[in-house]
PDB file of C-alpha atoms in Angstrom:
ATOM      1  CA  UNK A   1      78.080 184.101 -75.450  1.00 79.00           C
ATOM      2  CA  UNK A   2      81.581 185.375 -74.814  1.00 89.00           C
ATOM      3  CA  UNK A   3      83.588 182.282 -73.007  1.00 95.00           C
ATOM      4  CA  UNK A   4      87.541 182.979 -71.691  1.00 97.00           C
ATOM      5  CA  UNK A   5      88.871 178.909 -70.901  1.00 97.00           C
ATOM      6  CA  UNK A   6      91.518 178.388 -69.087  1.00 98.00           C
ATOM      7  CA  UNK A   7      91.582 174.513 -68.696  1.00 97.00           C
ATOM      8  CA  UNK A   8      94.904 174.707 -66.339  1.00 97.00           C
ATOM      9  CA  UNK A   9      94.784 175.381 -62.735  1.00 95.00           C
ATOM     10  CA  UNK A  10      98.170 175.408 -62.320  1.00 96.00           C
ATOM     11  CA  UNK A  11     101.724 175.019 -64.012  1.00 97.00           C
ATOM     12  CA  UNK A  12     105.489 174.644 -63.091  1.00 97.00           C
ATOM     13  CA  UNK A  13     108.810 175.951 -64.456  1.00 97.00           C
ATOM     14  CA  UNK A  14     112.230 176.003 -63.605  1.00 97.00           C
ATOM     15  CA  UNK A  15     114.002 179.381 -63.782  1.00 97.00           C
ATOM     16  CA  UNK A  16     114.644 180.726 -67.380  1.00 97.00           C
ATOM     17  CA  UNK A  17     113.192 178.074 -69.101  1.00 97.00           C
ATOM     18  CA  UNK A  18     110.049 179.313 -71.390  1.00 98.00           C
ATOM     19  CA  UNK A  19     105.943 177.966 -70.497  1.00 98.00           C
ATOM     20  CA  UNK A  20     103.319 177.852 -72.397  1.00 98.00           C
ATOM     21  CA  UNK A  21      99.573 179.647 -70.887  1.00 98.00           C
ATOM     22  CA  UNK A  22      96.827 177.821 -72.142  1.00 98.00           C
ATOM     23  CA  UNK A  23      93.492 180.383 -73.218  1.00 98.00           C
ATOM     24  CA  UNK A  24      90.751 179.581 -75.484  1.00 98.00           C
ATOM     25  CA  UNK A  25      87.490 181.960 -76.028  1.00 97.00           C
ATOM     26  CA  UNK A  26      83.931 181.348 -77.596  1.00 96.00           C
ATOM     27  CA  UNK A  27      82.597 184.029 -78.775  1.00 93.00           C
ATOM     28  CA  UNK A  28      80.321 185.144 -81.796  1.00 90.00           C
ATOM     29  CA  UNK A  29      81.160 188.289 -82.413  1.00 88.00           C
ATOM     30  CA  UNK A  30      83.735 189.788 -85.078  1.00 88.00           C
ATOM     31  CA  UNK A  31      86.258 192.651 -83.289  1.00 88.00           C
ATOM     32  CA  UNK A  32      87.173 191.566 -80.104  1.00 91.00           C
ATOM     33  CA  UNK A  33      90.333 191.446 -77.832  1.00 93.00           C
ATOM     34  CA  UNK A  34      91.555 189.191 -75.923  1.00 95.00           C
ATOM     35  CA  UNK A  35      94.890 190.853 -72.571  1.00 96.00           C
ATOM     36  CA  UNK A  36      97.164 188.487 -71.224  1.00 97.00           C
ATOM     37  CA  UNK A  37      96.681 190.215 -66.847  1.00 97.00           C
ATOM     38  CA  UNK A  38      99.529 188.632 -64.120  1.00 97.00           C
ATOM     39  CA  UNK A  39      97.704 188.879 -60.757  1.00 96.00           C
ATOM     40  CA  UNK A  40     100.138 187.965 -57.304  1.00 94.00           C
ATOM     41  CA  UNK A  41      98.990 188.330 -54.320  1.00 91.00           C
ATOM     42  CA  UNK A  42      98.540 191.663 -53.767  1.00 88.00           C
ATOM     43  CA  UNK A  43      95.362 191.033 -55.591  1.00 88.00           C
ATOM     44  CA  UNK A  44      96.380 193.783 -58.748  1.00 89.00           C
ATOM     45  CA  UNK A  45      95.705 193.014 -61.639  1.00 92.00           C
ATOM     46  CA  UNK A  46      98.588 193.734 -63.696  1.00 94.00           C
ATOM     47  CA  UNK A  47      98.435 193.886 -67.987  1.00 93.00           C
ATOM     48  CA  UNK A  48     100.859 191.919 -69.908  1.00 96.00           C
ATOM     49  CA  UNK A  49      99.387 191.994 -73.603  1.00 95.00           C
ATOM     50  CA  UNK A  50      96.654 192.063 -76.125  1.00 93.00           C
ATOM     51  CA  UNK A  51      96.164 190.857 -79.047  1.00 94.00           C
ATOM     52  CA  UNK A  52      92.896 192.394 -81.334  1.00 91.00           C
ATOM     53  CA  UNK A  53      91.219 189.788 -83.124  1.00 92.00           C
ATOM     54  CA  UNK A  54      92.477 192.577 -86.517  1.00 91.00           C
ATOM     55  CA  UNK A  55      95.669 192.044 -85.305  1.00 90.00           C
ATOM     56  CA  UNK A  56      98.515 189.534 -88.767  1.00 87.00           C
ATOM     57  CA  UNK A  57     100.721 189.261 -86.036  1.00 93.00           C
ATOM     58  CA  UNK A  58     100.564 188.067 -82.855  1.00 95.00           C
ATOM     59  CA  UNK A  59     101.225 190.214 -80.304  1.00 95.00           C
ATOM     60  CA  UNK A  60     104.934 190.828 -77.598  1.00 96.00           C
ATOM     61  CA  UNK A  61     106.486 192.345 -75.346  1.00 95.00           C
ATOM     62  CA  UNK A  62     108.846 192.110 -73.894  1.00 97.00           C
ATOM     63  CA  UNK A  63     109.734 188.427 -72.335  1.00 97.00           C
ATOM     64  CA  UNK A  64     105.518 188.045 -72.853  1.00 98.00           C
ATOM     65  CA  UNK A  65     104.367 186.613 -76.326  1.00 97.00           C
ATOM     66  CA  UNK A  66     100.175 185.799 -77.520  1.00 97.00           C
ATOM     67  CA  UNK A  67     100.037 182.745 -79.636  1.00 97.00           C
ATOM     68  CA  UNK A  68      96.427 183.428 -81.472  1.00 96.00           C
ATOM     69  CA  UNK A  69      95.633 180.663 -83.460  1.00 96.00           C
ATOM     70  CA  UNK A  70      91.916 182.195 -84.746  1.00 94.00           C
ATOM     71  CA  UNK A  71      90.478 179.033 -86.638  1.00 94.00           C
ATOM     72  CA  UNK A  72      91.357 177.457 -82.772  1.00 95.00           C
ATOM     73  CA  UNK A  73      90.077 180.308 -80.816  1.00 96.00           C
ATOM     74  CA  UNK A  74      92.963 180.182 -78.629  1.00 97.00           C
ATOM     75  CA  UNK A  75      95.473 182.671 -77.076  1.00 98.00           C
ATOM     76  CA  UNK A  76      98.062 181.380 -75.736  1.00 98.00           C
ATOM     77  CA  UNK A  77     100.647 183.188 -73.265  1.00 98.00           C
ATOM     78  CA  UNK A  78     104.085 182.372 -73.597  1.00 98.00           C
ATOM     79  CA  UNK A  79     106.275 183.438 -71.002  1.00 98.00           C
ATOM     80  CA  UNK A  80     110.274 183.631 -71.959  1.00 96.00           C
ATOM     81  CA  UNK A  81     113.072 182.818 -69.564  1.00 96.00           C
ATOM     82  CA  UNK A  82     111.340 182.618 -66.892  1.00 97.00           C
ATOM     83  CA  UNK A  83     111.723 183.872 -63.644  1.00 97.00           C
ATOM     84  CA  UNK A  84     111.230 183.419 -60.540  1.00 97.00           C
ATOM     85  CA  UNK A  85     108.618 187.493 -59.444  1.00 96.00           C
ATOM     86  CA  UNK A  86     106.788 185.424 -62.438  1.00 98.00           C
ATOM     87  CA  UNK A  87     105.276 183.404 -60.055  1.00 97.00           C
ATOM     88  CA  UNK A  88     101.443 184.380 -59.488  1.00 98.00           C
ATOM     89  CA  UNK A  89      97.721 183.751 -61.158  1.00 98.00           C
ATOM     90  CA  UNK A  90      97.981 184.092 -64.031  1.00 98.00           C
ATOM     91  CA  UNK A  91      93.865 185.583 -66.385  1.00 98.00           C
ATOM     92  CA  UNK A  92      92.884 185.934 -69.469  1.00 98.00           C
ATOM     93  CA  UNK A  93      89.925 187.796 -70.531  1.00 97.00           C
ATOM     94  CA  UNK A  94      88.177 189.172 -74.066  1.00 95.00           C
ATOM     95  CA  UNK A  95      87.135 192.323 -74.244  1.00 91.00           C
ATOM     96  CA  UNK A  96      83.375 192.478 -75.503  1.00 79.00           C
ATOM     97  CA  UNK A  97      80.650 194.521 -76.744  1.00 69.00           C
ATOM     98  CA  UNK A  98      81.200 198.025 -78.715  1.00 68.00           C
ATOM     99  CA  UNK A  99      81.921 201.059 -78.115  1.00 67.00           C
ATOM    100  CA  UNK A 100      81.483 201.054 -73.851  1.00 66.00           C
ATOM    101  CA  UNK A 101      83.585 197.782 -73.717  1.00 77.00           C
ATOM    102  CA  UNK A 102      83.470 195.454 -70.019  1.00 88.00           C
ATOM    103  CA  UNK A 103      85.841 192.329 -70.096  1.00 93.00           C
ATOM    104  CA  UNK A 104      84.945 188.607 -69.481  1.00 94.00           C
ATOM    105  CA  UNK A 105      87.400 187.076 -67.735  1.00 97.00           C
ATOM    106  CA  UNK A 106      88.996 182.377 -67.818  1.00 97.00           C
ATOM    107  CA  UNK A 107      89.649 180.830 -64.377  1.00 97.00           C
ATOM    108  CA  UNK A 108      92.848 181.535 -63.697  1.00 97.00           C
ATOM    109  CA  UNK A 109      96.474 179.681 -63.957  1.00 98.00           C
ATOM    110  CA  UNK A 110      98.575 179.565 -61.548  1.00 98.00           C
ATOM    111  CA  UNK A 111     102.232 179.182 -62.132  1.00 98.00           C
ATOM    112  CA  UNK A 112     105.559 178.948 -59.497  1.00 98.00           C
ATOM    113  CA  UNK A 113     108.250 179.244 -61.302  1.00 98.00           C
ATOM    114  CA  UNK A 114     111.087 177.060 -58.980  1.00 97.00           C
ATOM    115  CA  UNK A 115     114.625 178.030 -58.890  1.00 95.00           C
TER     116      UNK A 115
ATOM    117  CA  UNK B   1     101.749 209.036 -62.393  1.00 64.00           C
ATOM    118  CA  UNK B   2      99.474 207.317 -60.286  1.00 73.00           C
ATOM    119  CA  UNK B   3      97.605 204.924 -61.246  1.00 91.00           C
ATOM    120  CA  UNK B   4      94.886 203.700 -60.051  1.00 95.00           C
ATOM    121  CA  UNK B   5      93.685 203.812 -56.425  1.00 96.00           C
ATOM    122  CA  UNK B   6      90.768 201.819 -53.976  1.00 97.00           C
ATOM    123  CA  UNK B   7      89.976 202.174 -50.413  1.00 97.00           C
ATOM    124  CA  UNK B   8      89.823 201.671 -48.325  1.00 97.00           C
ATOM    125  CA  UNK B   9      91.990 198.203 -48.616  1.00 96.00           C
ATOM    126  CA  UNK B  10      90.515 196.302 -46.221  1.00 96.00           C
ATOM    127  CA  UNK B  11      87.165 196.397 -44.480  1.00 96.00           C
ATOM    128  CA  UNK B  12      85.104 193.709 -42.538  1.00 98.00           C
ATOM    129  CA  UNK B  13      81.235 194.180 -42.697  1.00 98.00           C
ATOM    130  CA  UNK B  14      78.498 192.684 -40.211  1.00 98.00           C
ATOM    131  CA  UNK B  15      75.086 190.546 -42.651  1.00 98.00           C
ATOM    132  CA  UNK B  16      73.556 193.463 -43.499  1.00 98.00           C
ATOM    133  CA  UNK B  17      74.808 196.304 -43.702  1.00 98.00           C
ATOM    134  CA  UNK B  18      76.083 198.880 -46.264  1.00 98.00           C
ATOM    135  CA  UNK B  19      79.350 199.825 -47.231  1.00 98.00           C
ATOM    136  CA  UNK B  20      81.227 202.137 -49.922  1.00 98.00           C
ATOM    137  CA  UNK B  21      83.964 201.249 -51.191  1.00 98.00           C
ATOM    138  CA  UNK B  22      85.502 203.870 -54.006  1.00 98.00           C
ATOM    139  CA  UNK B  23      87.536 204.987 -56.741  1.00 98.00           C
ATOM    140  CA  UNK B  24      90.034 207.117 -58.232  1.00 97.00           C
ATOM    141  CA  UNK B  25      91.042 206.663 -62.071  1.00 96.00           C
ATOM    142  CA  UNK B  26      94.702 207.151 -63.343  1.00 93.00           C
ATOM    143  CA  UNK B  27      95.289 210.333 -64.932  1.00 92.00           C
ATOM    144  CA  UNK B  28      93.631 210.210 -68.140  1.00 91.00           C
ATOM    145  CA  UNK B  29      91.280 208.471 -67.436  1.00 92.00           C
ATOM    146  CA  UNK B  30      87.526 208.837 -67.637  1.00 93.00           C
ATOM    147  CA  UNK B  31      85.307 204.954 -68.107  1.00 93.00           C
ATOM    148  CA  UNK B  32      85.075 203.128 -64.322  1.00 96.00           C
ATOM    149  CA  UNK B  33      84.676 199.624 -64.827  1.00 96.00           C
ATOM    150  CA  UNK B  34      83.640 197.180 -60.773  1.00 97.00           C
ATOM    151  CA  UNK B  35      85.264 193.739 -60.507  1.00 97.00           C
ATOM    152  CA  UNK B  36      83.996 191.353 -57.960  1.00 98.00           C
ATOM    153  CA  UNK B  37      86.536 189.166 -57.656  1.00 97.00           C
ATOM    154  CA  UNK B  38      85.573 185.796 -55.493  1.00 96.00           C
ATOM    155  CA  UNK B  39      88.345 183.874 -54.034  1.00 93.00           C
ATOM    156  CA  UNK B  40      89.497 180.517 -56.337  1.00 91.00           C
ATOM    157  CA  UNK B  41      87.447 182.730 -59.242  1.00 94.00           C
ATOM    158  CA  UNK B  42      88.367 185.299 -61.285  1.00 96.00           C
ATOM    159  CA  UNK B  43      86.681 189.125 -62.122  1.00 97.00           C
ATOM    160  CA  UNK B  44      83.149 189.167 -62.613  1.00 97.00           C
ATOM    161  CA  UNK B  45      81.710 192.726 -64.068  1.00 96.00           C
ATOM    162  CA  UNK B  46      79.293 194.289 -61.998  1.00 97.00           C
ATOM    163  CA  UNK B  47      79.442 198.002 -64.179  1.00 96.00           C
ATOM    164  CA  UNK B  48      80.558 200.753 -66.066  1.00 95.00           C
ATOM    165  CA  UNK B  49      80.102 204.414 -65.323  1.00 95.00           C
ATOM    166  CA  UNK B  50      81.298 206.950 -68.189  1.00 93.00           C
ATOM    167  CA  UNK B  51      80.305 210.541 -67.831  1.00 93.00           C
ATOM    168  CA  UNK B  52      78.726 209.924 -64.612  1.00 95.00           C
ATOM    169  CA  UNK B  53      76.166 207.753 -65.886  1.00 95.00           C
ATOM    170  CA  UNK B  54      76.322 203.568 -65.508  1.00 94.00           C
ATOM    171  CA  UNK B  55      76.770 202.592 -69.625  1.00 91.00           C
ATOM    172  CA  UNK B  56      76.576 198.967 -68.563  1.00 90.00           C
ATOM    173  CA  UNK B  57      75.503 196.529 -66.052  1.00 93.00           C
ATOM    174  CA  UNK B  58      76.398 192.574 -65.227  1.00 93.00           C
ATOM    175  CA  UNK B  59      74.999 189.574 -63.322  1.00 94.00           C
ATOM    176  CA  UNK B  60      74.127 191.595 -59.785  1.00 97.00           C
ATOM    177  CA  UNK B  61      70.636 192.103 -58.703  1.00 97.00           C
ATOM    178  CA  UNK B  62      70.082 196.013 -57.321  1.00 96.00           C
ATOM    179  CA  UNK B  63      71.190 196.054 -53.170  1.00 98.00           C
ATOM    180  CA  UNK B  64      74.970 196.350 -56.102  1.00 98.00           C
ATOM    181  CA  UNK B  65      75.075 201.198 -57.122  1.00 97.00           C
ATOM    182  CA  UNK B  66      77.135 202.505 -57.871  1.00 97.00           C
ATOM    183  CA  UNK B  67      77.915 206.623 -58.922  1.00 97.00           C
ATOM    184  CA  UNK B  68      81.006 208.510 -60.527  1.00 97.00           C
ATOM    185  CA  UNK B  69      81.068 211.980 -60.098  1.00 97.00           C
ATOM    186  CA  UNK B  70      82.565 215.383 -61.936  1.00 96.00           C
ATOM    187  CA  UNK B  71      86.095 213.937 -61.850  1.00 95.00           C
ATOM    188  CA  UNK B  72      85.792 210.169 -62.840  1.00 96.00           C
ATOM    189  CA  UNK B  73      86.153 209.121 -59.577  1.00 97.00           C
ATOM    190  CA  UNK B  74      83.045 206.220 -58.541  1.00 98.00           C
ATOM    191  CA  UNK B  75      82.142 204.988 -55.664  1.00 98.00           C
ATOM    192  CA  UNK B  76      80.608 201.732 -55.463  1.00 98.00           C
ATOM    193  CA  UNK B  77      78.149 200.378 -52.668  1.00 98.00           C
ATOM    194  CA  UNK B  78      76.240 196.554 -51.331  1.00 98.00           C
ATOM    195  CA  UNK B  79      73.168 197.141 -49.239  1.00 97.00           C
ATOM    196  CA  UNK B  80      71.631 194.166 -47.487  1.00 98.00           C
ATOM    197  CA  UNK B  81      75.593 193.025 -47.271  1.00 98.00           C
ATOM    198  CA  UNK B  82      75.318 189.013 -47.468  1.00 98.00           C
ATOM    199  CA  UNK B  83      77.757 187.104 -47.057  1.00 97.00           C
ATOM    200  CA  UNK B  84      78.608 185.215 -50.644  1.00 97.00           C
ATOM    201  CA  UNK B  85      78.994 189.612 -50.858  1.00 98.00           C
ATOM    202  CA  UNK B  86      83.047 188.567 -49.179  1.00 98.00           C
ATOM    203  CA  UNK B  87      85.324 188.924 -52.348  1.00 98.00           C
ATOM    204  CA  UNK B  88      87.953 191.044 -53.743  1.00 97.00           C
ATOM    205  CA  UNK B  89      86.877 194.284 -55.401  1.00 98.00           C
ATOM    206  CA  UNK B  90      88.269 195.860 -58.708  1.00 97.00           C
ATOM    207  CA  UNK B  91      88.486 198.819 -60.425  1.00 97.00           C
ATOM    208  CA  UNK B  92      89.063 200.252 -63.601  1.00 95.00           C
ATOM    209  CA  UNK B  93      90.362 202.717 -65.868  1.00 94.00           C
ATOM    210  CA  UNK B  94      89.619 202.964 -69.324  1.00 91.00           C
ATOM    211  CA  UNK B  95      92.142 206.284 -71.378  1.00 88.00           C
ATOM    212  CA  UNK B  96      89.502 208.645 -72.853  1.00 88.00           C
ATOM    213  CA  UNK B  97      92.556 208.229 -75.771  1.00 83.00           C
ATOM    214  CA  UNK B  98      89.902 205.219 -77.954  1.00 78.00           C
ATOM    215  CA  UNK B  99      92.553 203.684 -79.781  1.00 77.00           C
ATOM    216  CA  UNK B 100      93.938 202.158 -77.034  1.00 77.00           C
ATOM    217  CA  UNK B 101      91.546 199.294 -75.361  1.00 80.00           C
ATOM    218  CA  UNK B 102      94.134 198.681 -72.452  1.00 82.00           C
ATOM    219  CA  UNK B 103      92.333 198.360 -69.045  1.00 86.00           C
ATOM    220  CA  UNK B 104      94.879 199.833 -65.484  1.00 91.00           C
ATOM    221  CA  UNK B 105      92.714 198.647 -62.727  1.00 94.00           C
ATOM    222  CA  UNK B 106      94.130 198.653 -58.794  1.00 94.00           C
ATOM    223  CA  UNK B 107      95.142 196.965 -56.540  1.00 93.00           C
ATOM    224  CA  UNK B 108      91.163 196.610 -54.964  1.00 96.00           C
ATOM    225  CA  UNK B 109      89.446 197.032 -51.899  1.00 97.00           C
ATOM    226  CA  UNK B 110      89.208 193.203 -50.637  1.00 97.00           C
ATOM    227  CA  UNK B 111      85.266 193.016 -48.527  1.00 98.00           C
ATOM    228  CA  UNK B 112      84.757 190.655 -45.140  1.00 98.00           C
ATOM    229  CA  UNK B 113      81.292 189.640 -45.047  1.00 98.00           C
ATOM    230  CA  UNK B 114      80.964 188.291 -41.143  1.00 97.00           C
TER     231      UNK B 114
END
């Protein structure tokens, strides 16, 4: 069965510092993809970054990068130069199945950025 | 370009009642998925609609049903509400361009069952 594990319930970081949010996954599929979403208190899930299992390069989107280590089944999110507006819940998710794909989510990590 | 929209924003219902939640996908999107997010948890997949048919279903009872209309919008219906159905219900849509795996989420409907 596919599963996402996020072991950090909460993380604290100072403004302008970098922070790494951990995510490990379990799947027997060869083709899969990993997402990171940000969920502010308003509730909307905001897409941050995506990494496909066959992508050789780690994905980057602005201040976000995904540290993909396939052999270790980890897909950690790195946020560089944290900003106060980065304070939110962060969810790692995996797309499963072919064709009509669903997302399996972890339990999330709450990030608090302090001035 | 409007993103995914959901209505209503908040809803309070009594146990045993029925509720209908609505979702309009982003322009250019044709697949709609529904997720339930209980407090302090990650979203759980309920089901997915494409071409007006349910294509995949998560581990949810038959009290949860849905519909997709020709304009790709979708409804989620929940019958015989239980206290445990209280959650944030999120709708996500996927683009017709299948080269993109991104799923765009709406702001959610917060359902409280009393």
